[in-house]
């Protein structure tokens, strides 16, 4: 016969087992919570790392012909665009923003200079284009100028932080317009970009230059990316009238840093000096 004392002892053992099971359950829940928290933290860290890499990994500068944030990829060392692009290859590309025809020759002169008188809504400038540096680019630019393609076109973009350029050459003023064909890349990879430099704008895709170009108004070493043929092709210099660009730059851009010039400037007439 079970006595009251034995029943109380049995009840106490049962209570102790319940308390032990509850303690073990609490411990397990805490363990799982810690693991979940650690995994969550790792996931968050991974997401942050991916975001930082994706937003900061591209150090290239935004002066493309149809996008504001190109991310060129390096070409093999030793490749020189001058060798790869001559004779010139003019490739059809969409509808022209303004009537234009493909240059009449694929073998333009590879020596000499071409002088241009560039009249703007803010005054006159002169350009000296270098055939030896970029014969195909110069030939295309001259061909477009002779057709009046650049006349009455706005300079649609100004950058005032990191790189210092005024971008022109798109009749639509949107940064997406071109002549209906592309110009082969002619960069060597060792280009420099001091104030006064004239270079072709381009997208991240090779051989994507068209009519858009940019003028460097302040030394911009950040444009030097050592990307071989995917560097921005330098094809001339401003020989007079830089004060016009300086005046436009001094007023800034909207939005600040990279946008339309607050002080508008239009290329009213671009002509080859005979």
mmCIF file of C-alpha atoms in Angstrom:
data_model
loop_
_atom_site.group_PDB
_atom_site.id
_atom_site.type_symbol
_atom_site.label_atom_id
_atom_site.label_comp_id
_atom_site.label_asym_id
_atom_site.label_seq_id
_atom_site.Cartn_x
_atom_site.Cartn_y
_atom_site.Cartn_z
ATOM 1 C CA UNK A 1 0.000 0.000 0.000
ATOM 2 C CA UNK A 2 1.402 3.407 -1.090
ATOM 3 C CA UNK A 3 1.724 5.764 1.823
ATOM 4 C CA UNK A 4 1.189 9.529 1.756
ATOM 5 C CA UNK A 5 4.937 10.002 2.153
ATOM 6 C CA UNK A 6 5.639 7.914 -0.938
ATOM 7 C CA UNK A 7 2.982 9.795 -2.929
ATOM 8 C CA UNK A 8 4.525 13.143 -1.955
ATOM 9 C CA UNK A 9 8.011 11.889 -2.950
ATOM 10 C CA UNK A 10 6.684 10.672 -6.315
ATOM 11 C CA UNK A 11 4.940 14.010 -6.907
ATOM 12 C CA UNK A 12 8.142 15.880 -6.088
ATOM 13 C CA UNK A 13 10.092 13.701 -8.571
ATOM 14 C CA UNK A 14 7.464 14.379 -11.239
ATOM 15 C CA UNK A 15 7.659 18.127 -10.610
ATOM 16 C CA UNK A 16 11.462 18.042 -10.786
ATOM 17 C CA UNK A 17 11.282 16.192 -14.136
ATOM 18 C CA UNK A 18 8.834 18.796 -15.480
ATOM 19 C CA UNK A 19 11.072 21.648 -14.340
ATOM 20 C CA UNK A 20 14.083 19.954 -15.944
ATOM 21 C CA UNK A 21 12.217 19.467 -19.238
ATOM 22 C CA UNK A 22 11.077 23.102 -19.178
ATOM 23 C CA UNK A 23 14.626 24.278 -18.491
ATOM 24 C CA UNK A 24 15.901 22.162 -21.383
ATOM 25 C CA UNK A 25 13.207 23.585 -23.677
ATOM 26 C CA UNK A 26 14.110 27.154 -22.678
ATOM 27 C CA UNK A 27 17.796 26.399 -23.285
ATOM 28 C CA UNK A 28 17.041 24.948 -26.719
ATOM 29 C CA UNK A 29 14.921 27.961 -27.669
ATOM 30 C CA UNK A 30 17.688 30.319 -26.591
ATOM 31 C CA UNK A 31 20.218 28.304 -28.593
ATOM 32 C CA UNK A 32 18.043 28.409 -31.716
ATOM 33 C CA UNK A 33 17.432 32.136 -31.234
ATOM 34 C CA UNK A 34 21.183 32.760 -31.028
ATOM 35 C CA UNK A 35 21.816 30.704 -34.167
ATOM 36 C CA UNK A 36 19.031 32.495 -36.056
ATOM 37 C CA UNK A 37 20.355 35.849 -34.922
ATOM 38 C CA UNK A 38 23.874 34.955 -36.045
ATOM 39 C CA UNK A 39 22.646 33.734 -39.427
ATOM 40 C CA UNK A 40 20.548 36.861 -39.846
ATOM 41 C CA UNK A 41 23.526 39.032 -39.026
ATOM 42 C CA UNK A 42 25.671 37.180 -41.566
ATOM 43 C CA UNK A 43 22.977 37.593 -44.207
ATOM 44 C CA UNK A 44 22.751 41.318 -43.493
ATOM 45 C CA UNK A 45 26.538 41.650 -43.659
ATOM 46 C CA UNK A 46 26.583 39.761 -46.959
ATOM 47 C CA UNK A 47 23.878 42.003 -48.391
ATOM 48 C CA UNK A 48 25.762 45.108 -47.292
ATOM 49 C CA UNK A 49 28.981 43.803 -48.837
ATOM 50 C CA UNK A 50 27.235 43.053 -52.128
ATOM 51 C CA UNK A 51 25.635 46.516 -52.123
ATOM 52 C CA UNK A 52 28.936 48.271 -51.443
ATOM 53 C CA UNK A 53 30.737 46.304 -54.124
ATOM 54 C CA UNK A 54 27.985 46.886 -56.653
ATOM 55 C CA UNK A 55 27.756 50.608 -55.979
ATOM 56 C CA UNK A 56 31.444 51.385 -55.493
ATOM 57 C CA UNK A 57 33.151 48.779 -57.624
ATOM 58 C CA UNK A 58 32.812 50.843 -60.755
ATOM 59 C CA UNK A 59 35.217 53.744 -60.462
ATOM 60 C CA UNK A 60 34.809 54.745 -64.056
ATOM 61 C CA UNK A 61 33.668 58.250 -64.817
ATOM 62 C CA UNK A 62 30.301 59.072 -66.346
ATOM 63 C CA UNK A 63 30.880 60.547 -69.768
ATOM 64 C CA UNK A 64 29.211 58.016 -71.985
ATOM 65 C CA UNK A 65 27.343 58.764 -75.148
ATOM 66 C CA UNK A 66 24.016 57.313 -74.077
ATOM 67 C CA UNK A 67 24.325 56.451 -70.396
ATOM 68 C CA UNK A 68 25.494 58.500 -67.463
ATOM 69 C CA UNK A 69 27.289 55.717 -65.689
ATOM 70 C CA UNK A 70 29.406 53.665 -68.025
ATOM 71 C CA UNK A 71 31.499 50.880 -66.575
ATOM 72 C CA UNK A 72 34.155 50.012 -69.154
ATOM 73 C CA UNK A 73 35.900 46.661 -68.938
ATOM 74 C CA UNK A 74 39.602 46.334 -69.489
ATOM 75 C CA UNK A 75 40.928 45.070 -72.787
ATOM 76 C CA UNK A 76 44.015 42.926 -73.112
ATOM 77 C CA UNK A 77 47.275 44.714 -72.493
ATOM 78 C CA UNK A 78 49.090 45.750 -75.603
ATOM 79 C CA UNK A 79 45.969 46.205 -77.722
ATOM 80 C CA UNK A 80 46.043 49.556 -79.469
ATOM 81 C CA UNK A 81 42.893 50.890 -81.012
ATOM 82 C CA UNK A 82 44.782 52.668 -83.801
ATOM 83 C CA UNK A 83 45.864 49.298 -85.186
ATOM 84 C CA UNK A 84 42.476 47.666 -84.635
ATOM 85 C CA UNK A 85 40.308 50.468 -86.005
ATOM 86 C CA UNK A 86 42.075 51.539 -89.196
ATOM 87 C CA UNK A 87 40.759 51.421 -91.878
ATOM 88 C CA UNK A 88 37.765 52.971 -90.160
ATOM 89 C CA UNK A 89 34.652 50.917 -89.570
ATOM 90 C CA UNK A 90 31.422 52.897 -89.582
ATOM 91 C CA UNK A 91 28.660 50.756 -88.108
ATOM 92 C CA UNK A 92 24.990 51.632 -88.471
ATOM 93 C CA UNK A 93 23.385 52.262 -85.088
ATOM 94 C CA UNK A 94 19.772 53.327 -84.757
ATOM 95 C CA UNK A 95 18.130 56.391 -86.217
ATOM 96 C CA UNK A 96 20.158 59.619 -86.381
ATOM 97 C CA UNK A 97 19.087 62.368 -84.012
ATOM 98 C CA UNK A 98 19.555 64.748 -86.939
ATOM 99 C CA UNK A 99 20.130 64.009 -90.627
ATOM 100 C CA UNK A 100 23.678 62.691 -91.079
ATOM 101 C CA UNK A 101 25.538 60.396 -93.436
ATOM 102 C CA UNK A 102 28.367 57.981 -92.837
ATOM 103 C CA UNK A 103 31.794 59.497 -93.664
ATOM 104 C CA UNK A 104 32.685 59.018 -97.304
ATOM 105 C CA UNK A 105 36.012 57.264 -96.686
ATOM 106 C CA UNK A 106 37.329 54.524 -94.431
ATOM 107 C CA UNK A 107 40.956 55.554 -95.003
ATOM 108 C CA UNK A 108 41.209 59.216 -93.962
ATOM 109 C CA UNK A 109 44.588 60.978 -93.573
ATOM 110 C CA UNK A 110 46.609 59.799 -90.561
ATOM 111 C CA UNK A 111 48.694 62.939 -90.196
ATOM 112 C CA UNK A 112 48.011 66.644 -89.850
ATOM 113 C CA UNK A 113 45.669 68.928 -87.956
ATOM 114 C CA UNK A 114 42.171 70.190 -88.670
ATOM 115 C CA UNK A 115 41.145 73.584 -87.306
ATOM 116 C CA UNK A 116 37.519 74.379 -86.563
ATOM 117 C CA UNK A 117 35.725 77.576 -85.688
ATOM 118 C CA UNK A 118 33.069 76.828 -83.094
ATOM 119 C CA UNK A 119 30.532 79.570 -82.566
ATOM 120 C CA UNK A 120 28.394 79.291 -79.445
ATOM 121 C CA UNK A 121 25.612 81.219 -77.784
ATOM 122 C CA UNK A 122 28.306 82.523 -75.364
ATOM 123 C CA UNK A 123 31.005 83.429 -77.871
ATOM 124 C CA UNK A 124 33.487 81.841 -80.280
ATOM 125 C CA UNK A 125 35.978 79.049 -79.744
ATOM 126 C CA UNK A 126 38.527 77.245 -81.894
ATOM 127 C CA UNK A 127 39.382 73.549 -81.908
ATOM 128 C CA UNK A 128 42.488 71.839 -83.270
ATOM 129 C CA UNK A 129 41.825 68.193 -84.132
ATOM 130 C CA UNK A 130 44.735 65.732 -84.360
ATOM 131 C CA UNK A 131 44.499 63.204 -87.205
ATOM 132 C CA UNK A 132 47.602 61.349 -86.002
ATOM 133 C CA UNK A 133 46.019 60.673 -82.605
ATOM 134 C CA UNK A 134 42.617 59.526 -83.892
ATOM 135 C CA UNK A 135 42.177 59.603 -87.678
ATOM 136 C CA UNK A 136 38.747 57.919 -87.708
ATOM 137 C CA UNK A 137 37.325 60.060 -84.918
ATOM 138 C CA UNK A 138 38.581 63.252 -86.545
ATOM 139 C CA UNK A 139 37.195 62.199 -89.944
ATOM 140 C CA UNK A 140 33.761 61.544 -88.437
ATOM 141 C CA UNK A 141 33.752 64.828 -86.528
ATOM 142 C CA UNK A 142 34.771 66.795 -89.635
ATOM 143 C CA UNK A 143 32.157 65.016 -91.742
ATOM 144 C CA UNK A 144 29.407 65.850 -89.246
ATOM 145 C CA UNK A 145 30.583 69.459 -88.969
ATOM 146 C CA UNK A 146 30.519 69.876 -92.753
ATOM 147 C CA UNK A 147 26.942 68.561 -92.811
ATOM 148 C CA UNK A 148 25.889 71.072 -90.158
ATOM 149 C CA UNK A 149 25.065 68.310 -87.690
ATOM 150 C CA UNK A 150 26.423 70.209 -84.674
ATOM 151 C CA UNK A 151 24.737 73.499 -85.537
ATOM 152 C CA UNK A 152 22.086 74.644 -83.027
ATOM 153 C CA UNK A 153 22.785 71.789 -80.601
ATOM 154 C CA UNK A 154 22.972 72.297 -76.830
ATOM 155 C CA UNK A 155 25.782 71.203 -74.555
ATOM 156 C CA UNK A 156 23.608 69.006 -72.401
ATOM 157 C CA UNK A 157 25.791 67.887 -69.512
ATOM 158 C CA UNK A 158 28.215 69.387 -67.011
ATOM 159 C CA UNK A 159 30.162 67.505 -64.341
ATOM 160 C CA UNK A 160 31.719 69.464 -61.495
ATOM 161 C CA UNK A 161 32.912 66.803 -59.053
ATOM 162 C CA UNK A 162 35.679 64.236 -59.558
ATOM 163 C CA UNK A 163 35.858 64.956 -63.268
ATOM 164 C CA UNK A 164 35.378 68.325 -64.900
ATOM 165 C CA UNK A 165 33.833 68.192 -68.339
ATOM 166 C CA UNK A 166 31.198 69.814 -70.503
ATOM 167 C CA UNK A 167 29.525 67.315 -72.841
ATOM 168 C CA UNK A 168 28.057 68.344 -76.203
ATOM 169 C CA UNK A 169 27.178 66.884 -79.599
ATOM 170 C CA UNK A 170 23.666 65.497 -79.063
ATOM 171 C CA UNK A 171 21.040 67.418 -81.074
ATOM 172 C CA UNK A 172 18.306 66.102 -78.760
ATOM 173 C CA UNK A 173 19.986 67.528 -75.651
ATOM 174 C CA UNK A 174 19.134 64.358 -73.730
ATOM 175 C CA UNK A 175 22.441 62.486 -73.857
ATOM 176 C CA UNK A 176 20.934 59.662 -75.932
ATOM 177 C CA UNK A 177 21.191 61.041 -79.466
ATOM 178 C CA UNK A 178 23.732 60.089 -82.097
ATOM 179 C CA UNK A 179 24.401 60.300 -85.853
ATOM 180 C CA UNK A 180 23.001 56.859 -86.717
ATOM 181 C CA UNK A 181 26.411 55.172 -86.839
ATOM 182 C CA UNK A 182 29.245 54.464 -84.428
ATOM 183 C CA UNK A 183 32.910 55.427 -84.518
ATOM 184 C CA UNK A 184 35.665 52.902 -83.722
ATOM 185 C CA UNK A 185 37.624 53.323 -80.489
ATOM 186 C CA UNK A 186 41.089 54.772 -81.029
ATOM 187 C CA UNK A 187 42.417 55.162 -77.503
ATOM 188 C CA UNK A 188 45.827 53.716 -76.633
ATOM 189 C CA UNK A 189 45.273 53.500 -72.869
ATOM 190 C CA UNK A 190 47.886 56.102 -71.946
ATOM 191 C CA UNK A 191 45.721 59.167 -72.563
ATOM 192 C CA UNK A 192 45.804 62.099 -70.161
ATOM 193 C CA UNK A 193 43.042 64.659 -69.689
ATOM 194 C CA UNK A 194 44.355 68.140 -68.879
ATOM 195 C CA UNK A 195 42.170 71.220 -69.244
ATOM 196 C CA UNK A 196 41.391 71.944 -72.878
ATOM 197 C CA UNK A 197 41.242 68.284 -73.942
ATOM 198 C CA UNK A 198 38.541 67.242 -76.419
ATOM 199 C CA UNK A 199 37.583 63.557 -76.226
ATOM 200 C CA UNK A 200 34.836 61.247 -77.430
ATOM 201 C CA UNK A 201 32.029 60.197 -75.122
ATOM 202 C CA UNK A 202 31.080 56.538 -75.211
ATOM 203 C CA UNK A 203 29.018 53.835 -73.506
ATOM 204 C CA UNK A 204 30.498 50.792 -71.729
ATOM 205 C CA UNK A 205 30.287 48.917 -75.050
ATOM 206 C CA UNK A 206 33.336 49.004 -77.293
ATOM 207 C CA UNK A 207 33.186 51.085 -80.484
ATOM 208 C CA UNK A 208 30.115 52.963 -79.247
ATOM 209 C CA UNK A 209 31.197 56.562 -79.839
ATOM 210 C CA UNK A 210 29.056 58.676 -82.155
ATOM 211 C CA UNK A 211 28.665 62.437 -82.194
ATOM 212 C CA UNK A 212 28.855 63.232 -78.483
ATOM 213 C CA UNK A 213 32.119 64.622 -77.176
ATOM 214 C CA UNK A 214 33.336 66.355 -74.060
ATOM 215 C CA UNK A 215 35.633 69.248 -73.275
ATOM 216 C CA UNK A 216 37.761 69.042 -70.130
ATOM 217 C CA UNK A 217 37.780 72.444 -68.402
ATOM 218 C CA UNK A 218 39.916 71.430 -65.406
ATOM 219 C CA UNK A 219 42.620 68.770 -65.177
ATOM 220 C CA UNK A 220 40.795 65.454 -64.660
ATOM 221 C CA UNK A 221 43.200 62.615 -63.781
ATOM 222 C CA UNK A 222 40.217 60.487 -62.687
ATOM 223 C CA UNK A 223 39.444 60.018 -66.389
ATOM 224 C CA UNK A 224 42.699 58.055 -66.728
ATOM 225 C CA UNK A 225 41.561 54.460 -66.220
ATOM 226 C CA UNK A 226 44.267 52.572 -68.176
ATOM 227 C CA UNK A 227 41.655 50.630 -70.129
ATOM 228 C CA UNK A 228 43.429 50.312 -73.446
ATOM 229 C CA UNK A 229 41.040 50.865 -76.339
ATOM 230 C CA UNK A 230 38.187 51.459 -73.878
ATOM 231 C CA UNK A 231 39.798 54.638 -72.634
ATOM 232 C CA UNK A 232 38.113 57.814 -73.856
ATOM 233 C CA UNK A 233 39.600 58.703 -77.248
ATOM 234 C CA UNK A 234 41.376 62.069 -77.194
ATOM 235 C CA UNK A 235 41.190 63.695 -80.620
ATOM 236 C CA UNK A 236 41.868 67.405 -80.160
ATOM 237 C CA UNK A 237 42.279 70.483 -78.008
ATOM 238 C CA UNK A 238 40.536 73.793 -77.481
ATOM 239 C CA UNK A 239 42.964 76.409 -78.766
ATOM 240 C CA UNK A 240 40.932 79.488 -77.855
ATOM 241 C CA UNK A 241 37.733 80.346 -76.032
ATOM 242 C CA UNK A 242 38.128 78.205 -72.898
ATOM 243 C CA UNK A 243 36.817 81.141 -70.871
ATOM 244 C CA UNK A 244 33.359 80.299 -72.255
ATOM 245 C CA UNK A 245 33.502 76.811 -70.760
ATOM 246 C CA UNK A 246 34.871 78.213 -67.510
ATOM 247 C CA UNK A 247 31.933 80.635 -67.269
ATOM 248 C CA UNK A 248 29.441 77.829 -67.806
ATOM 249 C CA UNK A 249 31.211 75.582 -65.280
ATOM 250 C CA UNK A 250 31.301 78.356 -62.672
ATOM 251 C CA UNK A 251 27.483 78.420 -62.557
ATOM 252 C CA UNK A 252 27.292 74.706 -61.792
ATOM 253 C CA UNK A 253 24.941 71.936 -62.848
ATOM 254 C CA UNK A 254 21.383 70.897 -62.070
ATOM 255 C CA UNK A 255 21.352 68.498 -60.318
ATOM 256 C CA UNK A 256 24.542 69.569 -58.586
ATOM 257 C CA UNK A 257 27.711 67.737 -59.545
ATOM 258 C CA UNK A 258 26.381 66.129 -62.722
ATOM 259 C CA UNK A 259 23.492 67.497 -64.748
ATOM 260 C CA UNK A 260 22.441 70.143 -67.208
ATOM 261 C CA UNK A 261 24.476 73.367 -67.090
ATOM 262 C CA UNK A 262 22.671 76.034 -65.118
ATOM 263 C CA UNK A 263 24.109 78.523 -67.600
ATOM 264 C CA UNK A 264 22.945 77.110 -70.950
ATOM 265 C CA UNK A 265 25.314 77.068 -73.903
ATOM 266 C CA UNK A 266 24.537 76.049 -77.494
ATOM 267 C CA UNK A 267 26.812 75.284 -80.414
ATOM 268 C CA UNK A 268 25.348 77.604 -83.011
ATOM 269 C CA UNK A 269 27.772 76.812 -85.849
ATOM 270 C CA UNK A 270 30.742 74.460 -86.208
ATOM 271 C CA UNK A 271 32.821 74.863 -89.365
ATOM 272 C CA UNK A 272 36.184 73.665 -90.689
ATOM 273 C CA UNK A 273 38.649 76.498 -91.168
ATOM 274 C CA UNK A 274 39.956 76.251 -94.732
#
